[in-house]
Coordinates of C-alpha atoms in Angstrom, one line a residue:
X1 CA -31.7 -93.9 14.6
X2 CA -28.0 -94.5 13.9
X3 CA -25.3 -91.7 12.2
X4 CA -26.3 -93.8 9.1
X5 CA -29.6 -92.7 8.1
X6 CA -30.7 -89.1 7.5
X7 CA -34.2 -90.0 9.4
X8 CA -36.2 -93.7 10.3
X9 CA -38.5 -92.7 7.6
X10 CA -38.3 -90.4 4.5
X11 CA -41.7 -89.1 2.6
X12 CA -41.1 -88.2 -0.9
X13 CA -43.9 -86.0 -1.3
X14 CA -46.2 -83.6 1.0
X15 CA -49.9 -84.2 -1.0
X16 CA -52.5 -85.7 1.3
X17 CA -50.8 -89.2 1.6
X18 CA -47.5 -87.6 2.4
X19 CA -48.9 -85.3 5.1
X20 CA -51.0 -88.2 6.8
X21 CA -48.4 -90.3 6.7
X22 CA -45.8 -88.0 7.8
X23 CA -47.8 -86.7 11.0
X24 CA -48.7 -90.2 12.0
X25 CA -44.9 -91.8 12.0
X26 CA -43.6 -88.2 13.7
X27 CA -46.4 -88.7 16.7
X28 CA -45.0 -92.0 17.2
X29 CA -41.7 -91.0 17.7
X30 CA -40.4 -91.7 14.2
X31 CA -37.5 -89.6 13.2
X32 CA -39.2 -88.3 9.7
X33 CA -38.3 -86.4 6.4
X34 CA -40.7 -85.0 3.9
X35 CA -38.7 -83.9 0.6
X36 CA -41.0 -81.6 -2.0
X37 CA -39.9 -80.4 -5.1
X38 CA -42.0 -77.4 -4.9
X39 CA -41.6 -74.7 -2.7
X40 CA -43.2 -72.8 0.4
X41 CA -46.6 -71.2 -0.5
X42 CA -48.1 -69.1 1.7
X43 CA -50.2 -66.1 1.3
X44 CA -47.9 -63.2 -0.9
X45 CA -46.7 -66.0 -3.4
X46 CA -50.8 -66.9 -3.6
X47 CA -51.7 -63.5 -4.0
X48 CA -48.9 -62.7 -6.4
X49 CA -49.8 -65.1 -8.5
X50 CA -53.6 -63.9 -8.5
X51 CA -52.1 -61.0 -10.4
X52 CA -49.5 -62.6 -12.7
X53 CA -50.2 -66.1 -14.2
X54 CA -46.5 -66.6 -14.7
X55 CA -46.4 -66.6 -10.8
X56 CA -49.1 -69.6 -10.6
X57 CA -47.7 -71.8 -13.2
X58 CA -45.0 -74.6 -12.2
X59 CA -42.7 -75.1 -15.2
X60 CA -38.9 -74.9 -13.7
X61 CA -37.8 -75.5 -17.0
X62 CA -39.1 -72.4 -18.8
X63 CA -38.3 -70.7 -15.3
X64 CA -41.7 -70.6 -13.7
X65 CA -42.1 -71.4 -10.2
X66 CA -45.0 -70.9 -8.8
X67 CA -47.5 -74.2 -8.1
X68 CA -50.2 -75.1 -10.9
X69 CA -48.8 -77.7 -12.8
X70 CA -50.2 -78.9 -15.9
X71 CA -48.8 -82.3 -17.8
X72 CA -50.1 -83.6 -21.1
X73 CA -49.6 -87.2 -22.3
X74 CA -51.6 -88.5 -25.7
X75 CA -54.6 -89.7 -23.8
X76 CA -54.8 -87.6 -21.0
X77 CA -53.7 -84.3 -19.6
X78 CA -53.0 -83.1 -15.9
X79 CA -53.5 -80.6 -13.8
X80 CA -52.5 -80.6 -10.1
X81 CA -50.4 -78.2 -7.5
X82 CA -46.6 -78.6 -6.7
X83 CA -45.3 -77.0 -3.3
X84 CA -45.6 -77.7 0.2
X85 CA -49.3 -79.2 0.8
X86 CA -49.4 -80.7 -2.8
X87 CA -52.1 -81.2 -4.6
X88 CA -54.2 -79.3 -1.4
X89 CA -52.8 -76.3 -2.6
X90 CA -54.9 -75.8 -6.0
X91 CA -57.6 -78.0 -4.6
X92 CA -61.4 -77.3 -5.0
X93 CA -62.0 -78.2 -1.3
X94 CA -64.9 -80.1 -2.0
X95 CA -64.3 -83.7 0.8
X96 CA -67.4 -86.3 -0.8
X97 CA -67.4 -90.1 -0.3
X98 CA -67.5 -92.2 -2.8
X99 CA -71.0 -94.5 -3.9
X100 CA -70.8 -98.4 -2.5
X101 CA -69.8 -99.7 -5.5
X102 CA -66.1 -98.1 -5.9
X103 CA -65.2 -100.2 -2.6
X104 CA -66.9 -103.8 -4.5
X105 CA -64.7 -102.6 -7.9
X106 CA -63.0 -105.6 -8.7
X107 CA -59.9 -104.0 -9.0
X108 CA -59.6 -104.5 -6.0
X109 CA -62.3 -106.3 -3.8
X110 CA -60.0 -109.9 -4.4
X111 CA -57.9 -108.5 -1.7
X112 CA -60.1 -109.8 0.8
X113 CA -60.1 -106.7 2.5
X114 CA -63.3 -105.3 3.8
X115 CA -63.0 -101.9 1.9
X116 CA -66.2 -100.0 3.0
X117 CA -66.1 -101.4 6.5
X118 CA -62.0 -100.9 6.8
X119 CA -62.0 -97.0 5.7
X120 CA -65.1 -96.0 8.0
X121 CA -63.4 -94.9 10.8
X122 CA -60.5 -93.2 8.8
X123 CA -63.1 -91.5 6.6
X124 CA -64.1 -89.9 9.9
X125 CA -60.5 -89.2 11.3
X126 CA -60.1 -87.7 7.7
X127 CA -63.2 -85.5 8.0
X128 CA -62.2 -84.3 11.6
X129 CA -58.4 -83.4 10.4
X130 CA -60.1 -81.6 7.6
X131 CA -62.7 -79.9 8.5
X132 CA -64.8 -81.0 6.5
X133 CA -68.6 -78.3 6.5
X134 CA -70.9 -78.0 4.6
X135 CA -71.2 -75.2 2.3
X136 CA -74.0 -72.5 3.6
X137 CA -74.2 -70.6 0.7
X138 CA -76.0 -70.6 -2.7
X139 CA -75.7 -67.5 -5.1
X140 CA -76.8 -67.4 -9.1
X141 CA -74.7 -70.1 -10.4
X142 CA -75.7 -72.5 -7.7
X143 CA -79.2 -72.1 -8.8
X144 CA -78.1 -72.2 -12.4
X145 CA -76.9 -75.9 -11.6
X146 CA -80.4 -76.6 -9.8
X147 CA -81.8 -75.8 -13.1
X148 CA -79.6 -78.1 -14.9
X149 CA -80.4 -80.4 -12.6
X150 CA -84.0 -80.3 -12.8
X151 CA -84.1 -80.5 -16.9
X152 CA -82.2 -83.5 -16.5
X153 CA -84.3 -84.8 -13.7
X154 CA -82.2 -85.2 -10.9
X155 CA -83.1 -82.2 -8.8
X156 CA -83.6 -84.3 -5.8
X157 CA -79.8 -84.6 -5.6
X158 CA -79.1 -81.5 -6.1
X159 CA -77.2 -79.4 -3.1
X160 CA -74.7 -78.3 -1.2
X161 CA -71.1 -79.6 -1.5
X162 CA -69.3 -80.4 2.0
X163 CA -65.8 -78.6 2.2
X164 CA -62.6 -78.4 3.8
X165 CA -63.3 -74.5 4.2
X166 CA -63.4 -72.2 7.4
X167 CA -66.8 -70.8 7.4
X168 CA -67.8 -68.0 10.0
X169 CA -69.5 -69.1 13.2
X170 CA -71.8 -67.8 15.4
X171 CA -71.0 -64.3 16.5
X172 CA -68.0 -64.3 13.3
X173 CA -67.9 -62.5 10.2
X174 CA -66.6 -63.5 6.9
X175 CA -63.2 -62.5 6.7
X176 CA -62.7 -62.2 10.6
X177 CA -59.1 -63.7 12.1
X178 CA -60.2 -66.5 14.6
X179 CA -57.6 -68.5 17.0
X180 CA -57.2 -72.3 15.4
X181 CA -60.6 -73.6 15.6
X182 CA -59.7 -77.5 14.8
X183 CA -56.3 -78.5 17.0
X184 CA -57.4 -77.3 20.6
X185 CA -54.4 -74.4 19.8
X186 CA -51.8 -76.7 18.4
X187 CA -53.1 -75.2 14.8
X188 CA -52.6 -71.8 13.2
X189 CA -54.5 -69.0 13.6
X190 CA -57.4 -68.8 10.2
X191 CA -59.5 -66.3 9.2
X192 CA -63.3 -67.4 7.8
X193 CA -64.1 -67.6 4.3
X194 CA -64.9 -64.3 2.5
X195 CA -66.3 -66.5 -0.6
X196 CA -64.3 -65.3 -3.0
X197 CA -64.3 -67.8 -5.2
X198 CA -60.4 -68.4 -6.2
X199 CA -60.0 -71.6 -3.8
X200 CA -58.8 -73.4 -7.2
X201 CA -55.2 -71.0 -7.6
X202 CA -54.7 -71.3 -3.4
X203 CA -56.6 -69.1 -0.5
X204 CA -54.9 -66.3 -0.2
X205 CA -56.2 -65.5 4.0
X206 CA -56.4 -68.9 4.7
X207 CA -59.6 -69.9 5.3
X208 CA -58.8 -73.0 2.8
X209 CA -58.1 -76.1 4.9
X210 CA -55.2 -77.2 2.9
X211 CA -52.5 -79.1 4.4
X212 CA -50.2 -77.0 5.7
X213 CA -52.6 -75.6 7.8
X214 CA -53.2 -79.4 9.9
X215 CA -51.6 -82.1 9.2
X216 CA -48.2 -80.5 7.8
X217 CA -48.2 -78.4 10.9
X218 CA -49.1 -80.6 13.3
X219 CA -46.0 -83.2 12.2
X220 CA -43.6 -80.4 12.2
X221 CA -44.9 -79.6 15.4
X222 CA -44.3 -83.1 16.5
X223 CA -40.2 -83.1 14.8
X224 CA -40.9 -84.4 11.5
X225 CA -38.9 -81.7 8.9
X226 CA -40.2 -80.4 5.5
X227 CA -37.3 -79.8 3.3
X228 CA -38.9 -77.8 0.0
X229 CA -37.1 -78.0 -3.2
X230 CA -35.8 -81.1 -2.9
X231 CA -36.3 -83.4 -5.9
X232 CA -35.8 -87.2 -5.7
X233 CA -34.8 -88.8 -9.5
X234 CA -32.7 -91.5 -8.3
X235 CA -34.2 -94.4 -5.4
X236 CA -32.1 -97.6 -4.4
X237 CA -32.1 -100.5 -1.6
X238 CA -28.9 -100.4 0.8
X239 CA -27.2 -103.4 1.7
X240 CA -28.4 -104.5 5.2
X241 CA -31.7 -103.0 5.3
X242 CA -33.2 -99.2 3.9
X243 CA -33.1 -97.1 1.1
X244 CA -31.0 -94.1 -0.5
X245 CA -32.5 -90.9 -2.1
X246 CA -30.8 -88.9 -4.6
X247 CA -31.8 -85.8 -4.6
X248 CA -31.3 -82.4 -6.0
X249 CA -33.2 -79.1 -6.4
X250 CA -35.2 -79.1 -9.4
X251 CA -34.3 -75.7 -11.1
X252 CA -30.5 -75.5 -10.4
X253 CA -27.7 -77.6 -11.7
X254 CA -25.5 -79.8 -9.9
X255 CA -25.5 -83.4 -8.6
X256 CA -27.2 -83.3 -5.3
X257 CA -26.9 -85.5 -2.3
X258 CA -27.5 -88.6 -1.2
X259 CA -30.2 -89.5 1.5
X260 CA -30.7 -92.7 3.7
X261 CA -33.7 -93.6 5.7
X262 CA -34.7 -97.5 6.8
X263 CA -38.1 -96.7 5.6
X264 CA -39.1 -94.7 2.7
X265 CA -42.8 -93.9 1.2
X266 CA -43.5 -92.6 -2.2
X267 CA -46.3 -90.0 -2.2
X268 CA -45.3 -87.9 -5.0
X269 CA -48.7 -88.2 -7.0
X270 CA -49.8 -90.6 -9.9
X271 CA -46.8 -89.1 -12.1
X272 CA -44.0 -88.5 -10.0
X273 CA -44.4 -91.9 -8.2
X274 CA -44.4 -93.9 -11.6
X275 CA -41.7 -92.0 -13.2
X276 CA -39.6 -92.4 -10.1
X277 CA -40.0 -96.3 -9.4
X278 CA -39.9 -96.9 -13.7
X279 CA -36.9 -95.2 -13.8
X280 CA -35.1 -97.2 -11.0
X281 CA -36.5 -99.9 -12.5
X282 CA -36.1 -99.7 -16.3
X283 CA -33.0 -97.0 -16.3
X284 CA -31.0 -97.3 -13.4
X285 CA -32.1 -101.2 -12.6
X286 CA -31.7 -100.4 -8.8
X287 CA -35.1 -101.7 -7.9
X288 CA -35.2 -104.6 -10.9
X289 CA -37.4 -106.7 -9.1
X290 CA -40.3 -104.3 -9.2
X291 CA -43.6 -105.7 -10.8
X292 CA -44.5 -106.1 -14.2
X293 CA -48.1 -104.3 -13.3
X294 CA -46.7 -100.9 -12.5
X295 CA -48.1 -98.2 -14.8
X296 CA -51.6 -100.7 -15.3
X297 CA -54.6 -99.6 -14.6
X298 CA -54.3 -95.5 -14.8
X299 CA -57.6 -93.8 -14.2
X300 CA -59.1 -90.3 -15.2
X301 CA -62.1 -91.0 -12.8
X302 CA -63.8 -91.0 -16.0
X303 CA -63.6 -87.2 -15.9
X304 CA -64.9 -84.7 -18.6
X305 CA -64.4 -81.0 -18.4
X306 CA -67.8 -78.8 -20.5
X307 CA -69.0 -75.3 -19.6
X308 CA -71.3 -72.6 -20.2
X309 CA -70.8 -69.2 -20.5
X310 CA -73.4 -66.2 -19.4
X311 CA -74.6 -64.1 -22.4
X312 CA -74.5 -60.7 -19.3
X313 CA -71.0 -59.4 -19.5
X314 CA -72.3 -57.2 -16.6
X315 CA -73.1 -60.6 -14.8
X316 CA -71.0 -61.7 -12.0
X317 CA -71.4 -65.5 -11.0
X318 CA -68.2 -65.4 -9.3
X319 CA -69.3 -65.1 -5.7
X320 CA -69.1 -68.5 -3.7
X321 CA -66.8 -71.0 -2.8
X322 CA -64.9 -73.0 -5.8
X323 CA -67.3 -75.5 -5.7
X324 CA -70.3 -75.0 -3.9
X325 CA -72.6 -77.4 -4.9
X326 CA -73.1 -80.3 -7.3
X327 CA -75.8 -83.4 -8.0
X328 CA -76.2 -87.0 -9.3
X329 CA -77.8 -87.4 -13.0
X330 CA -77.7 -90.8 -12.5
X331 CA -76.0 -93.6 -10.0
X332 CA -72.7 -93.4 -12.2
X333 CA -72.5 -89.8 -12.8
X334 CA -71.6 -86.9 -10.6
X335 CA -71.9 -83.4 -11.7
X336 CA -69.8 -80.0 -9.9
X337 CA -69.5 -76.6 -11.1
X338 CA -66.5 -74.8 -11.2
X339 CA -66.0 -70.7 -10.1
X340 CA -62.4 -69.5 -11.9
X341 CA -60.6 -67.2 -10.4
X342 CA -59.1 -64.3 -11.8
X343 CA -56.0 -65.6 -13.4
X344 CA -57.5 -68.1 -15.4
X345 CA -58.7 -66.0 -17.7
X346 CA -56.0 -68.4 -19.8
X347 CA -58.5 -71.0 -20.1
X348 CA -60.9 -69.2 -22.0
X349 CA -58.5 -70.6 -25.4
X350 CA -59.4 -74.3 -24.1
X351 CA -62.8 -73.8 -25.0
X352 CA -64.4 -75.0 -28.4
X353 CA -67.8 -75.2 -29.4
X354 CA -70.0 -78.4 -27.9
X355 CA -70.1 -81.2 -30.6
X356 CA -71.4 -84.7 -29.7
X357 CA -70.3 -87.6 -31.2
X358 CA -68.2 -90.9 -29.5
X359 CA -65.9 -91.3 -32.8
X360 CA -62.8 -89.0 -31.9
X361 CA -61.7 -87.9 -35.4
X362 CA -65.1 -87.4 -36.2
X363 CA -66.2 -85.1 -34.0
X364 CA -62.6 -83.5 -34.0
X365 CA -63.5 -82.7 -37.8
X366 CA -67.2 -81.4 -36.2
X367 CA -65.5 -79.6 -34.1
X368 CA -63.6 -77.6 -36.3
X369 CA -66.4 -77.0 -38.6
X370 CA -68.4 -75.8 -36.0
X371 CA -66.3 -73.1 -35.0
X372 CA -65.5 -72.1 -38.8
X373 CA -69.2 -72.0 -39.0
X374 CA -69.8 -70.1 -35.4
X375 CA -66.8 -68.8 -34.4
X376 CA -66.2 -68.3 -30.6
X377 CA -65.7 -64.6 -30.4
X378 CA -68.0 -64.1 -27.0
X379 CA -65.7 -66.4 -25.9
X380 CA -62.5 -65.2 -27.0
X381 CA -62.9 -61.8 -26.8
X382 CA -66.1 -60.7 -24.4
X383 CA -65.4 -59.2 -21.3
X384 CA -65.2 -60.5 -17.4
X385 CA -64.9 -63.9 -18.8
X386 CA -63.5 -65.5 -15.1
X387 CA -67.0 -63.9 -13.9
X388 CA -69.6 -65.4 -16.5
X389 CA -67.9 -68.6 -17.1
X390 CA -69.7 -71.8 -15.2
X391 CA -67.6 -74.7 -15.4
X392 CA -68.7 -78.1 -15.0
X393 CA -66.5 -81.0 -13.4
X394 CA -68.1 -84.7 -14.7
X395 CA -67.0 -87.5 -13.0
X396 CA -68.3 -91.3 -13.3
X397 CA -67.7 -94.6 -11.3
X398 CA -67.1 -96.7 -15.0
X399 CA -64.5 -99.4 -15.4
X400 CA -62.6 -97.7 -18.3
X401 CA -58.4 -97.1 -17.8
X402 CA -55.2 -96.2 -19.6
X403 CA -51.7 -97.2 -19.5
X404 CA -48.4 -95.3 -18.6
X405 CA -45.6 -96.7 -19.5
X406 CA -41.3 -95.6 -19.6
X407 CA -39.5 -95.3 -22.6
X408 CA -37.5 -92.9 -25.2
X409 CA -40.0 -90.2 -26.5
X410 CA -38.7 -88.1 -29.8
X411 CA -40.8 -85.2 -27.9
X412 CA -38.1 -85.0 -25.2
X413 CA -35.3 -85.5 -28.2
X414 CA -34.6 -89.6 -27.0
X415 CA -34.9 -89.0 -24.0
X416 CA -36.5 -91.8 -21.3
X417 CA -39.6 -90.3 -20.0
X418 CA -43.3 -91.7 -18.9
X419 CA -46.1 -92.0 -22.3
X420 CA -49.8 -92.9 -22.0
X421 CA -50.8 -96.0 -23.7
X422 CA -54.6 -96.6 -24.6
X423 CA -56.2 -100.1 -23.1
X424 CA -58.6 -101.4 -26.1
X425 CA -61.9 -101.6 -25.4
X426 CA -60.7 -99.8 -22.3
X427 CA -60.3 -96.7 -23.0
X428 CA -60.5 -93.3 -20.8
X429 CA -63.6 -91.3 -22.0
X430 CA -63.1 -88.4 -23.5
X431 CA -66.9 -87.8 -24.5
X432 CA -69.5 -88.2 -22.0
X433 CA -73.1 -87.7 -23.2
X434 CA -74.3 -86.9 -19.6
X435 CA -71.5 -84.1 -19.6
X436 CA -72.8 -82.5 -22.7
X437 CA -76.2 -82.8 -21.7
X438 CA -75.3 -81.0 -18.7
X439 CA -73.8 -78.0 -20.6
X440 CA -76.6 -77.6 -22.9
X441 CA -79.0 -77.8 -19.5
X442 CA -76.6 -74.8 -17.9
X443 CA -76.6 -73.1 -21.3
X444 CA -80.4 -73.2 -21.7
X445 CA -80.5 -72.1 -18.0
X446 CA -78.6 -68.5 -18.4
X447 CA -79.5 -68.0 -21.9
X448 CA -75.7 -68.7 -22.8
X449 CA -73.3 -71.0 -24.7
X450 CA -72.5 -74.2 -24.3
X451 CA -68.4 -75.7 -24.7
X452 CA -66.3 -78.8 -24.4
X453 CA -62.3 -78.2 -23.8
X454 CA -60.1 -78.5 -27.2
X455 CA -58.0 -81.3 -25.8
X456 CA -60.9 -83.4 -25.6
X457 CA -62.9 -82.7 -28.4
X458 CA -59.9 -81.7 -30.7
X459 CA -57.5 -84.4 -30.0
X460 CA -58.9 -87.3 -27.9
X461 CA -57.4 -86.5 -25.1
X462 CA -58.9 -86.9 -21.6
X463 CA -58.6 -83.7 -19.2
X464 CA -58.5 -84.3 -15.2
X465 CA -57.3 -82.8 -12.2
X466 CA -58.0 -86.4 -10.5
X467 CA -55.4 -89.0 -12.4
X468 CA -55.6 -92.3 -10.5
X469 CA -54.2 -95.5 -10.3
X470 CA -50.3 -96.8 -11.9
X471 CA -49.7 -99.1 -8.7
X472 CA -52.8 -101.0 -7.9
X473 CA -52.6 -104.1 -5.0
X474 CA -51.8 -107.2 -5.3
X475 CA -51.5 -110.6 -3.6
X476 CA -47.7 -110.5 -5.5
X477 CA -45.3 -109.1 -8.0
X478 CA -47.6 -110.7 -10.6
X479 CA -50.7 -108.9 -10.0
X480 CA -49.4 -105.9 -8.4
X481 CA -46.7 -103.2 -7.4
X482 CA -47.8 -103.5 -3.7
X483 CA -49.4 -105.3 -0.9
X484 CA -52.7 -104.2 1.1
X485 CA -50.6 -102.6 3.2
X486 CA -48.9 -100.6 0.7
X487 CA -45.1 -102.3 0.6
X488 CA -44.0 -102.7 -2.4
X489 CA -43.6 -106.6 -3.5
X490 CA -40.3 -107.7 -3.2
X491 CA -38.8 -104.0 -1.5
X492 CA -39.3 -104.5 2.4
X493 CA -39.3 -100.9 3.9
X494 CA -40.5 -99.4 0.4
X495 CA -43.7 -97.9 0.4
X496 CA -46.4 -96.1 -1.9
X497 CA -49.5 -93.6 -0.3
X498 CA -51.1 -91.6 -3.0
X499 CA -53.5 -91.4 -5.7
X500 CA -51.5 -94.0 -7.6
X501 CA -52.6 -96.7 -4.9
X502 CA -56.3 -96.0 -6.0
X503 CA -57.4 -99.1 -8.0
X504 CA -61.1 -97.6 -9.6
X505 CA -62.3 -94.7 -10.5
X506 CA -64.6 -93.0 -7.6
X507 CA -66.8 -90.9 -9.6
X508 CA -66.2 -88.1 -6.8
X509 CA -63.5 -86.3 -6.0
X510 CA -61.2 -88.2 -4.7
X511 CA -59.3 -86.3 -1.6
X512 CA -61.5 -87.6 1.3
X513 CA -60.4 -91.4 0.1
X514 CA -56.9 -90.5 -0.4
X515 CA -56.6 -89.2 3.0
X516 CA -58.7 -91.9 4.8
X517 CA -56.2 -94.9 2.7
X518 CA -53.3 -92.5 4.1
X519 CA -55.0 -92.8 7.5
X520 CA -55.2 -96.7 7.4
X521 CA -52.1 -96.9 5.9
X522 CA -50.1 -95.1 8.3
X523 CA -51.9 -96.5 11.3
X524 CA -51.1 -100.4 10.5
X525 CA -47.3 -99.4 9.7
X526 CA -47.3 -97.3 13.1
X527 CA -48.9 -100.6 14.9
X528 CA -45.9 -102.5 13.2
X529 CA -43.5 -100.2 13.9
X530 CA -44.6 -100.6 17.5
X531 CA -44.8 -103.9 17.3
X532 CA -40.8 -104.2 16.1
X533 CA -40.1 -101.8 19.2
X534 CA -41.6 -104.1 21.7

């Protein structure tokens, strides 16, 4: 590396395609910088912000800091973590593989890539680095999902979820302080999980195997640097070869600095990637050449969000992992449930009574009638509601997408800014029948009520913690943002790793994938890298 570049390679982003990628270059010898615009989390902000929800939420704006962030556009709203481990730091855990068909989506099977035979070994490497286990324990509201399960005649694939989670051992208790039990001693100390259910707002004694607790750590430990509170709005090619950064911290004012690196990777999630490369393509014109596709073929892995609530204000369901099992109504369909922690006792306002109908105004209308007729009050009002609630998490492997696209919005008083734009005949789901079905099975199973979430049935907008998709693969510019090997068409040394590269929707959670494409990824740009050295 010359005086003239800040690092070889700069990672905007440390989710699980930033973190892969960012241990993988720094164990070759790469000189490597990973910029996040969150902070450092560790266990007094996660705790603090058990006990104050103004200390979990991630609005710099408003002057909230901590690392839940939640983004709404017309057809879909997000929820997702901000800080150093990304999207691993509000993240359920749960490490599944998706069904055969998501690697034969045409989306992306033209490629002629051998998908399912390609990621194999990198779903392994990614299982290894996460430690991935399976969950070995069931309490009540495990069994109230078996229920569910058998009224809607899937019990067979019923069970427990496999987790990135440090469970006790032989000899160990819950809650007992063990020497790193992955990295041969490379990794940090843990303690086992004490299944307290709050995995969703961060582990607060690290038993959680988010990312700064492997591969973060292990590419620091190998030179690469994590600069927190860095935020990148401006991205342009330099003349004889790499990239500059602008960059400045995301809650104070000033103009920042500028950044060079002969290789740059986006991994700043489905909206901070797309806002990034359509605003240096659209506003600043720095990267003009970009493709036409970017922002095509978003995905909510056909996600819907219904609970049930237990009639026992006495009852506590709380005790287990996040999400500690889940099961297959049909080949399309996958079902979780959810444990909320304390401090979402916020959510509770989402909920709205559970109306079924596929026309959005209509059962908007329904909706609202329903809860004149039956108002919520249990819901609003009744006691331990974090403890009784059992969420449900419905994903499905359906070709259905949206669009995001750049432009002025008169929310953001002219200013340019990412919108959702519906595809006809399309469109994201925001009613699932199998999801309803489902909360009416767990409502009939604790004697309870059954709800959909108000953005959904209220105002047709889709709800996920999964958002897919924006820069899908292509042969060129015409049919895609990037390459099977993740360069961006037209930008040599540009790259993309993260959700955004994910063409279908997986019907799972889709962590395990992302990692395993971050594995593959950064092992074919390390070979070339190599390759360039020799």
């Amino acid at each position: 590396m010359t005086a003239h570049f800040d690092a070889d390679v700069i990672v905007v982003g440390s989710g699980f395609g930033g973190a892969v990628t960012a241990l993988r270059l720094a164990e070759q010898g790469q000189s490597v910088l990973v910029l996040e615009q969150g902070r450092r989390i560790g266990p007094e902000q996660i705790a603090a912000a058990k006990r104050n929800l103004f200390k979990l939420l991630w609005m710099p704006a408003l002057g909230l800091r901590g690392f839940f962030a939640q983004t709404l556009f017309r057809h879909v709203g997000l929820v997702g973590g901000v800080g150093v481990g990304g999207g691993s730091l509000v993240w359920a855990s749960v490490l599944l593989e998706p069904k055969p068909a998501f690697y034969q989506d045409p989306a992306w099977s033209q490629l002629g890539v051998d998908w399912h035979a390609e990621l194999q070994p990198h779903y392994e490497t990614a299982k290894r680095m996460l430690g991935r286990a399976r969950n070995p324990r069931l309490t009540e509201m495990d069994e109230l999902l078996r229920q569910t399960a058998r009224t809607m005649g899937a019990e067979d694939s019923f069970g427990a979820t496999p987790v990135g989670i440090l469970f006790a051992g032989d000899g160990q208790l819950p809650g007992q302080r063990v020497p790193d039990p992955f990295f041969g001693g490379d990794g940090p100390e843990r303690t086992t999980c004490r299944f307290c259910g709050s995995c969703l707002t961060g582990c607060a004694y690290g038993s959680k195997n988010s990312l700064d607790y492997n591969y973060l750590h292990l590419a620091q430990r190998h030179g690469a640097r994590v600069l927190p509170e860095q935020q990148v709005v401006g991205l342009r090619p330099l003349h004889g070869g790499g990239y500059a950064l602008r960059v400045r911290h995301p809650w104070r004012f000033g103009q920042g600095r500028e950044l060079r690196a002969r290789r740059v990777v986006l991994s700043a999630g489905v909206v901070g990637t797309l806002r990034l490369l359509f605003s240096a393509r659209d506003a600043a014109r720095s990267l003009p050449a970009l493709s036409p596709r970017l922002g095509d073929g978003v995905r909510t892995n056909s996600e819907a969000i219904v609970a049930a609530l237990h009639p026992d204000a006495q009852r506590d369901l709380s005790d287990g992992i996040a999400v500690s099992s889940d099961f297959y109504p049909n080949p399309h369909t996958h079902i979780t449930q959810n444990r909320f922690p304390e401090n979402y006792h916020f959510m509770r306002w989402y909920m709205t009574r559970l109306v079924d109908d596929d026309r959005p105004l209509r059962r908007a209308l329904r909706t609202l009638w329903a809860g004149l007729k039956q108002p919520l009050w249990r819901n609003w009002f009744g006691r331990h509601w974090t403890r009784r609630i059992s969420v449900l998490t419905v994903m499905q492997h359906l070709d259905n997408q949206l669009q995001l696209r750049f432009g002025r919005r008169w929310l953001a008083f002219g200013r340019r800014g990412l919108y959702s734009q519906a595809v006809p005949g399309h469109e994201a789901p925001t009613y699932i029948p199998e999801a309803n079905a489902a909360a009416r099975a767990l409502a009939q199973a604790c004697g309870g009520e059954a709800y959909n979430v108000a953005p959904e049935s209220l105002f047709g907008t889709a709800v996920t913690a999964h958002i897919l998709g924006g820069c899908r693969m292509g042969h060129s510019a015409a049919d895609g943002v990037i390459d099977s090997d993740h360069e961006v068409h037209g930008y040599p040394g540009l790259y993309v790793m993260d959700g955004s590269v994910v063409a279908a929707n997986l019907g799972v959670n889709p962590s395990l994938t992302i990692t395993a494409l971050a594995e593959r990824f950064a092992s074919r740009l390390a070979s070339r890298l190599r390759e360039s050295a020799a």
